[in-house]
CSV table of N, CA and C in Angstrom, one decimal:
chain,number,residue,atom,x,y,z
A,5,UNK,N,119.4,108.4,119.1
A,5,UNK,CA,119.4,107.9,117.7
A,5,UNK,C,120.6,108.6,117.0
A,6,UNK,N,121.3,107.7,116.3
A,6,UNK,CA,122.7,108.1,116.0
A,6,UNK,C,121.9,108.7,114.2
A,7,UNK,N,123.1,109.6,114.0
A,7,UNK,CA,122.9,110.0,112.5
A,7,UNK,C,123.0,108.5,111.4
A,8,UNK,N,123.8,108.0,111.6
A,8,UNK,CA,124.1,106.9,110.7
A,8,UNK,C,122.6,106.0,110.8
A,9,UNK,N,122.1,105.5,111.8
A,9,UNK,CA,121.1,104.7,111.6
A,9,UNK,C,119.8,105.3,111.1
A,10,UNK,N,119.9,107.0,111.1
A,10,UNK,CA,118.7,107.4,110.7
A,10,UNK,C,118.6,107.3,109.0
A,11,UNK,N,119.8,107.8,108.9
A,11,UNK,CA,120.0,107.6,106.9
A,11,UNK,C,119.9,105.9,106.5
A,12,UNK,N,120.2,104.7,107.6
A,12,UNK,CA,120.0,103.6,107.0
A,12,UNK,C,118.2,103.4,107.4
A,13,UNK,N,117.6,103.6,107.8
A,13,UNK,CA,116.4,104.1,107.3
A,13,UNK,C,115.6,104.6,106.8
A,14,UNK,N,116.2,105.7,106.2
A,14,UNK,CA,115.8,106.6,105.2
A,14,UNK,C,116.0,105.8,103.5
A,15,UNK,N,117.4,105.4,103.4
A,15,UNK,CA,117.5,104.0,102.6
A,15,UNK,C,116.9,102.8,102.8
A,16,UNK,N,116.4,102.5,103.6
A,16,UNK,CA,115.2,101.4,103.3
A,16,UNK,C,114.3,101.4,103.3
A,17,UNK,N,113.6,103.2,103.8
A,17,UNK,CA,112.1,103.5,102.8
A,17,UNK,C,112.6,103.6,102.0
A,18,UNK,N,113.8,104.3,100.9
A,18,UNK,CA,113.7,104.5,99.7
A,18,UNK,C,113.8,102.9,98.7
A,19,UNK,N,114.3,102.3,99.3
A,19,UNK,CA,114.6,101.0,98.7
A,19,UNK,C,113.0,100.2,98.7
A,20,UNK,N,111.8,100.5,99.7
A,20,UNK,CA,110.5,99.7,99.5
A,20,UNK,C,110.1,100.4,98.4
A,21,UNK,N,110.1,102.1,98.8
A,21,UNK,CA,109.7,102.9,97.2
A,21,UNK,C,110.1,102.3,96.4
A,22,UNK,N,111.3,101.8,95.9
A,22,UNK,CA,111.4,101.4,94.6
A,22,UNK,C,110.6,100.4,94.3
A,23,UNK,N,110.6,99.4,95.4
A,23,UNK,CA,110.0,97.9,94.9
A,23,UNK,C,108.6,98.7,94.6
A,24,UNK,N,107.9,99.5,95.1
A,24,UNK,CA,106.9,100.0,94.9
A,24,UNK,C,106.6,100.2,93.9
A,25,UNK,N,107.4,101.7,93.4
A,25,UNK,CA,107.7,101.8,91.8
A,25,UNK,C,107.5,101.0,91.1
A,26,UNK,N,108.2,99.9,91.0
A,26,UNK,CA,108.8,98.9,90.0
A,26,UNK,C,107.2,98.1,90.3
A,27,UNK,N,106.8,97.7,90.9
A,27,UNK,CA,105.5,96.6,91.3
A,27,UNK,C,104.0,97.8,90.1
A,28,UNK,N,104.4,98.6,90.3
A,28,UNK,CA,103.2,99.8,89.5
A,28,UNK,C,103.4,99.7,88.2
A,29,UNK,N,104.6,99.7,88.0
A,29,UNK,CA,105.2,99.7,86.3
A,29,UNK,C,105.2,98.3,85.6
A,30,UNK,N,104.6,97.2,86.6
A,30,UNK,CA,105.0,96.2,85.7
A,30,UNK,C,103.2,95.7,85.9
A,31,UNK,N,102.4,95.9,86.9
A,31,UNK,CA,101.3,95.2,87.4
A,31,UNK,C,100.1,95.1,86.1
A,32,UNK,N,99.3,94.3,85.9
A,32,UNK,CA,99.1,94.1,84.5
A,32,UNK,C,97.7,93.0,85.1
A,33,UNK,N,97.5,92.1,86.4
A,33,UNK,CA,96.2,91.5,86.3
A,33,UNK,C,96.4,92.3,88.0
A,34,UNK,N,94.9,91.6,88.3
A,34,UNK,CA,94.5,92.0,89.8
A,34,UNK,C,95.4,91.0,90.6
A,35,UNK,N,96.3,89.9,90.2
A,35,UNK,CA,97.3,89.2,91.3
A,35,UNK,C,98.8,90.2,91.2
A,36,UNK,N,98.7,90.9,90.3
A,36,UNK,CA,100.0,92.0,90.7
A,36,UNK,C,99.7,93.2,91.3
A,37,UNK,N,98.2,93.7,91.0
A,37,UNK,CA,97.9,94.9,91.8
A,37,UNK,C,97.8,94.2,93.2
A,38,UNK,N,97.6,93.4,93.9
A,38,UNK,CA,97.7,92.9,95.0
A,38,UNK,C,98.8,92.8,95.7
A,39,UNK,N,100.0,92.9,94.8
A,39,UNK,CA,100.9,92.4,95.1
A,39,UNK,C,101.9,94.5,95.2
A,40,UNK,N,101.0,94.9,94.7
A,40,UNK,CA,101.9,96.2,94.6
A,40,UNK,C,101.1,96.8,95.9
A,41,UNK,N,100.0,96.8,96.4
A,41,UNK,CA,98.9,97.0,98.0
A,41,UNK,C,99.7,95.9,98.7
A,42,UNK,N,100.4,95.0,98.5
A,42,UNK,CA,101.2,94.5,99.8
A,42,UNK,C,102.3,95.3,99.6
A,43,UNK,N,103.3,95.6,98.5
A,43,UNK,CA,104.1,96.7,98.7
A,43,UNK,C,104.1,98.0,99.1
A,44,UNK,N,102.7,98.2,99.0
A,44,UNK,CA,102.6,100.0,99.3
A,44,UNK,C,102.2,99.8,101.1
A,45,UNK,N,101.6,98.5,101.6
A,45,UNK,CA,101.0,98.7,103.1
A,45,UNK,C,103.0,98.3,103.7
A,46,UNK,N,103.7,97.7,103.0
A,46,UNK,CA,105.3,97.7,103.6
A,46,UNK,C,105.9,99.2,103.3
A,47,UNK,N,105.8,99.8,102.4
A,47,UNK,CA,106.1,101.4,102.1
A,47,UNK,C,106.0,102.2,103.1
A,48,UNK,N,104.2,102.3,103.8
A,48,UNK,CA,103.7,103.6,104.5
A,48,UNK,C,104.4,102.8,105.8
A,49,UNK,N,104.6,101.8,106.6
A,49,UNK,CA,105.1,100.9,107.3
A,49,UNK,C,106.2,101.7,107.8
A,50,UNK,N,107.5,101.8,106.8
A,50,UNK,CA,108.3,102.2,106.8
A,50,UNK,C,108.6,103.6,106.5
A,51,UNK,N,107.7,104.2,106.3
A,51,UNK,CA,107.3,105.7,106.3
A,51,UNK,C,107.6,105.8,107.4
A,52,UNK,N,106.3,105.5,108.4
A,52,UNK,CA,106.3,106.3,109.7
A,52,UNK,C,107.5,105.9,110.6
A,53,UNK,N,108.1,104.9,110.3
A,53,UNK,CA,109.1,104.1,111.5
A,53,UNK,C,110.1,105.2,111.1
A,54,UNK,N,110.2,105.5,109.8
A,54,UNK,CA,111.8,106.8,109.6
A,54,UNK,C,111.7,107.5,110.0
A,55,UNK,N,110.2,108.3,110.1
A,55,UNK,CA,109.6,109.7,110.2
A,55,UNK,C,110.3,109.9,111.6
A,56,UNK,N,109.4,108.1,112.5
A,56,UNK,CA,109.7,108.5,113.6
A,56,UNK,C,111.4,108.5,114.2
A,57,UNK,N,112.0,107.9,113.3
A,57,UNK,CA,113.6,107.8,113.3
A,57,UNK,C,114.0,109.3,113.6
A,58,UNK,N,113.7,110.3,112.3
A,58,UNK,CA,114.3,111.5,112.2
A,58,UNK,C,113.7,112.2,113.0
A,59,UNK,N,112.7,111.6,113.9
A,59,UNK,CA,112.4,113.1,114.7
A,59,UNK,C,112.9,112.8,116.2
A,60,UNK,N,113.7,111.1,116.4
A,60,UNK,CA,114.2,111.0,117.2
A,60,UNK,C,115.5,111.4,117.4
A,61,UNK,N,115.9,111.8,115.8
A,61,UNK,CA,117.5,112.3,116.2
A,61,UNK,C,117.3,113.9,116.5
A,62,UNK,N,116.2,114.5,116.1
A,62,UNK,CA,116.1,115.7,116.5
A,62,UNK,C,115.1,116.0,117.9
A,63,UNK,N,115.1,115.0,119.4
A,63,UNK,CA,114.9,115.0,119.9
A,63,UNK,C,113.2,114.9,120.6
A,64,UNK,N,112.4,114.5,119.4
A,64,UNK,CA,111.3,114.9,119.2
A,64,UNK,C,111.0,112.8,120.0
A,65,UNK,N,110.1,113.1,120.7
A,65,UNK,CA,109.2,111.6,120.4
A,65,UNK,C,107.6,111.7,120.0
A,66,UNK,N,107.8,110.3,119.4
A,66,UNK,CA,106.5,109.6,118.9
A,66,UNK,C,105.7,108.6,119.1
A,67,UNK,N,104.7,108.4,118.8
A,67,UNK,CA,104.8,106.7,119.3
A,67,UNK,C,103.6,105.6,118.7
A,68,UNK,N,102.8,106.6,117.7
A,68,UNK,CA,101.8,106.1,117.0
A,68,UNK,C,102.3,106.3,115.5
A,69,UNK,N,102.0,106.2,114.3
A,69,UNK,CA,101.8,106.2,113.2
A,69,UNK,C,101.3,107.9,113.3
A,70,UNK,N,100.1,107.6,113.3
A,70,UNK,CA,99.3,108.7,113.4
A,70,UNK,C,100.1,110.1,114.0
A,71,UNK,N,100.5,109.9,115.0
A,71,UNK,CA,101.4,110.8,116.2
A,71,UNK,C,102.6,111.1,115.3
A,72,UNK,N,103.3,110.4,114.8
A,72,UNK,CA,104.7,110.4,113.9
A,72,UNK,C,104.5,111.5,112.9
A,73,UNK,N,103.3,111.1,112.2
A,73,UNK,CA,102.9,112.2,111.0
A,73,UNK,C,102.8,113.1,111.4
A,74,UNK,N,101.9,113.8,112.5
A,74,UNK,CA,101.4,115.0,112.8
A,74,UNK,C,102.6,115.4,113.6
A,75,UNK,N,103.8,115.1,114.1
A,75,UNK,CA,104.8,115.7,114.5
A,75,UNK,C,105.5,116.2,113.4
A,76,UNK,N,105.9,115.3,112.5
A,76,UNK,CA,106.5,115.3,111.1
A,76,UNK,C,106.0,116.6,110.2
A,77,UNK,N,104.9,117.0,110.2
A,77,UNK,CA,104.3,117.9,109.8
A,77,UNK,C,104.6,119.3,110.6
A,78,UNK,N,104.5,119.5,111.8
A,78,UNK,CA,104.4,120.4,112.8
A,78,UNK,C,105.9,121.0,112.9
A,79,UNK,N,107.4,120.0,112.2
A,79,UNK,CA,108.6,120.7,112.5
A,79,UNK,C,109.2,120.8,111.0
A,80,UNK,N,108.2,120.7,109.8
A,80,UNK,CA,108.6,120.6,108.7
A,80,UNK,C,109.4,119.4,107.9
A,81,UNK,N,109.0,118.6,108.1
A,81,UNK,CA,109.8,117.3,107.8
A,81,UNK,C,109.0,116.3,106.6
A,82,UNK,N,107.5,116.8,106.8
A,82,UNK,CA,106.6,116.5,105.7
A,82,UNK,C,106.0,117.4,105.3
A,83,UNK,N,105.5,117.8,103.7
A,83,UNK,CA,104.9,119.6,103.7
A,83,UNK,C,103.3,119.3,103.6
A,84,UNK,N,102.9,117.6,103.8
A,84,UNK,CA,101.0,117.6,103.9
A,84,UNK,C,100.9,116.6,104.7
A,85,UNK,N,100.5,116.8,105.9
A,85,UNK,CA,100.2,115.8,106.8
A,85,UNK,C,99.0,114.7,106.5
A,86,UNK,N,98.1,115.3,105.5
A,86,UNK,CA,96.7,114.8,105.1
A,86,UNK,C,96.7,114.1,104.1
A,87,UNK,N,97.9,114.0,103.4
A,87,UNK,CA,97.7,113.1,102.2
A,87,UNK,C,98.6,111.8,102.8
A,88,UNK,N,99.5,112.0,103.9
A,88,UNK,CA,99.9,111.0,104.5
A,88,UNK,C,99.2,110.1,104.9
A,89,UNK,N,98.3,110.9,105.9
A,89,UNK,CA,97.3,110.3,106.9
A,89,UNK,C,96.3,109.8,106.2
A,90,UNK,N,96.2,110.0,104.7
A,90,UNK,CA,94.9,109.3,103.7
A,90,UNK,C,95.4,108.1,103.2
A,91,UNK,N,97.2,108.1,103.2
A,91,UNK,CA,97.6,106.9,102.8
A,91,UNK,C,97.7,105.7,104.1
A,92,UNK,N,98.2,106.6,105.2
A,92,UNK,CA,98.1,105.6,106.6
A,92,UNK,C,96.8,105.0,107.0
A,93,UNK,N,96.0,105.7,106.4
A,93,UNK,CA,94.2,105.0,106.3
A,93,UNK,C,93.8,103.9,105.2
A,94,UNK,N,94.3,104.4,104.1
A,94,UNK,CA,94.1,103.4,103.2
A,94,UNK,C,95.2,101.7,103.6
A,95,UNK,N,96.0,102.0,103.8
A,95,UNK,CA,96.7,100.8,104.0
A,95,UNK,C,96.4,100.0,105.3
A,96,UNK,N,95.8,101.0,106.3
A,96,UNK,CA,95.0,99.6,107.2
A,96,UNK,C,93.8,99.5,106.7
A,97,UNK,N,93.0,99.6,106.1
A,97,UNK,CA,91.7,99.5,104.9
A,97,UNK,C,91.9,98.1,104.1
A,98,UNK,N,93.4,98.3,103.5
A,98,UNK,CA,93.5,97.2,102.8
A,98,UNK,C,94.5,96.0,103.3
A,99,UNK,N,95.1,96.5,104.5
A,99,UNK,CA,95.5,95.2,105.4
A,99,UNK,C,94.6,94.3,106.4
A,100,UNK,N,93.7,95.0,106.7
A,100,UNK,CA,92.8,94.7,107.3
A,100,UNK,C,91.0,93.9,106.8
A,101,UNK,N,90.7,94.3,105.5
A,101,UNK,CA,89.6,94.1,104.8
A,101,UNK,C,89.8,93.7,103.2
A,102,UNK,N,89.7,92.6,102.6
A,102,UNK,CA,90.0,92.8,101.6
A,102,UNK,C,88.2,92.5,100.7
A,103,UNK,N,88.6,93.6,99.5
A,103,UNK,CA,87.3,94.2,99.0
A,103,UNK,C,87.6,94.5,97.7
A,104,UNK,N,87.3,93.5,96.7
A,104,UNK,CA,88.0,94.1,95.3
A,104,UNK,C,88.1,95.3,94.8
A,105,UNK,N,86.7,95.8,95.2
A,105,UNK,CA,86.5,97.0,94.7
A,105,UNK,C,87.5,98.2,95.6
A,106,UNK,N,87.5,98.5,96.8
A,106,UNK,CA,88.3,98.8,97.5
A,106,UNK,C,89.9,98.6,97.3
A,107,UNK,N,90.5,97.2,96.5
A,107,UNK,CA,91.2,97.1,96.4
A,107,UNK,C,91.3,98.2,95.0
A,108,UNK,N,90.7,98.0,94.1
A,108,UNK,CA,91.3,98.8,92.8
A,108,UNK,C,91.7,100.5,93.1
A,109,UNK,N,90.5,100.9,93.7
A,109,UNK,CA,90.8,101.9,94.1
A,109,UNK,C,91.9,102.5,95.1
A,110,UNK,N,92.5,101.7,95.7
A,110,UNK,CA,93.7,101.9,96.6
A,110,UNK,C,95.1,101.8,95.7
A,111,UNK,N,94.4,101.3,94.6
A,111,UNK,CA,96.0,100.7,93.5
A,111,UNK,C,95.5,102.0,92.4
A,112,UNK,N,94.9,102.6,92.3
A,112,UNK,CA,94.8,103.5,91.6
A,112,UNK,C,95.2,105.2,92.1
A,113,UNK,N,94.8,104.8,93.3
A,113,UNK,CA,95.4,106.6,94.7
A,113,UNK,C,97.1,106.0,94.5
A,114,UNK,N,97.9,104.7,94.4
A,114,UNK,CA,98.9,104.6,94.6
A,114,UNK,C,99.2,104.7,93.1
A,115,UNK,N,98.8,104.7,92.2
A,115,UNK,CA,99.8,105.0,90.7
A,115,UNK,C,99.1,106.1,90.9
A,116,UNK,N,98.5,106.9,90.6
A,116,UNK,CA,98.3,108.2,90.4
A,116,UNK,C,98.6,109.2,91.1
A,117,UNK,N,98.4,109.0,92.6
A,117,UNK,CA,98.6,109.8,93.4
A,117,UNK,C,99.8,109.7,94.6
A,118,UNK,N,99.5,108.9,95.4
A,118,UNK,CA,100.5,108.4,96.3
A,118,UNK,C,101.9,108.3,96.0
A,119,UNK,N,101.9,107.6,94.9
A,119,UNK,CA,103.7,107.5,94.3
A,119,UNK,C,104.4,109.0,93.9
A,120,UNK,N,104.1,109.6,93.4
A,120,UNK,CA,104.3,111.3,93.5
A,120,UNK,C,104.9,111.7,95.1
A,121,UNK,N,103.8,111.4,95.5
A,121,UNK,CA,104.0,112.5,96.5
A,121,UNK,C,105.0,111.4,98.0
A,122,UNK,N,105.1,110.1,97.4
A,122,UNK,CA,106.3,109.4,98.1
A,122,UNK,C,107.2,110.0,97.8
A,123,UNK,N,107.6,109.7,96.7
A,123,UNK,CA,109.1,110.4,95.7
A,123,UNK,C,109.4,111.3,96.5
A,124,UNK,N,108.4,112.4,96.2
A,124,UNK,CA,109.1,113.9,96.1
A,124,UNK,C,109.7,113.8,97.8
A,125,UNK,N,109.5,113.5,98.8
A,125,UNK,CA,109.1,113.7,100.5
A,125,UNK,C,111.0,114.1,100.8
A,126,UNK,N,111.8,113.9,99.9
A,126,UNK,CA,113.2,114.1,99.9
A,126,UNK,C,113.3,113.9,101.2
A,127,UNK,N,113.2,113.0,102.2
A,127,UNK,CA,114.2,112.7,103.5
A,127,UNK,C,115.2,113.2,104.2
A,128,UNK,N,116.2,112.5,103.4
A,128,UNK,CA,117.8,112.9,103.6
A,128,UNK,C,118.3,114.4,104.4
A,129,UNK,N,117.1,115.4,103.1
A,129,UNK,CA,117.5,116.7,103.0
A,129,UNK,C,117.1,117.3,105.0
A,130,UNK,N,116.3,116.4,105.1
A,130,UNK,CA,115.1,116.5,106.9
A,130,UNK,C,116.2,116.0,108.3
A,131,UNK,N,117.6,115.6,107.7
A,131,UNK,CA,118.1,115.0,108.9
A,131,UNK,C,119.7,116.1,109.3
């Protein structure tokens, strides 16, 4: 894995964050919170695919979601494996089942909680 292709990954999780961002700040009935749970299940998506990017340039493999985090965690690359792995649960929860109630509560861990702790995960600084 070349350096260059790992930072254009790291830029296109940052670039779904945004849409993410921007989908939270504007969502206003339950057809935009739906619409920000399809953004956040393309977010964590591209989480793990970078994670697994960056740990390929540092020689590491992966090959599950699950597997990606807990490596990610183990070489310092992520500083909570658990709040990952609650978002990598919630988004096949809500790719998989849809449950209004379930849905609100997944659009509420994503404005309150999850979007924080996307932000902060600084990338770049990991490669």
């Amino acid at each position: 894995m070349r350096k260059s292709d790992v930072l254009l990954k790291i830029k296109n999780f940052e670039n779904s964050l945004n849409s993410l961002k921007e989908g939270v700040l504007q969502a206003k009935d339950e057809l935009d919170k739906d619409g920000v749970i399809q953004r956040f299940e393309f977010t964590i998506e591209m989480l793990w695919k970078t994670l697994k990017a960056i740990l390929q340039y540092h020689g590491i493999e992966c090959y599950s979601p699950r597997n990606c985090i807990k490596e990610a965690f183990k070489v310092n690359i992520i500083d909570d494996d658990e709040i990952i792995l609650d978002m990598l649960e919630d988004r096949n929860l809500s790719s998989h089942v849809y449950n209004k109630t379930t849905s609100e509560e997944i659009f509420e861990k994503i404005k309150d909680i999850y979007l924080e702790i996307l932000t902060n995960l600084q990338l770049q600084e990991k490669v």
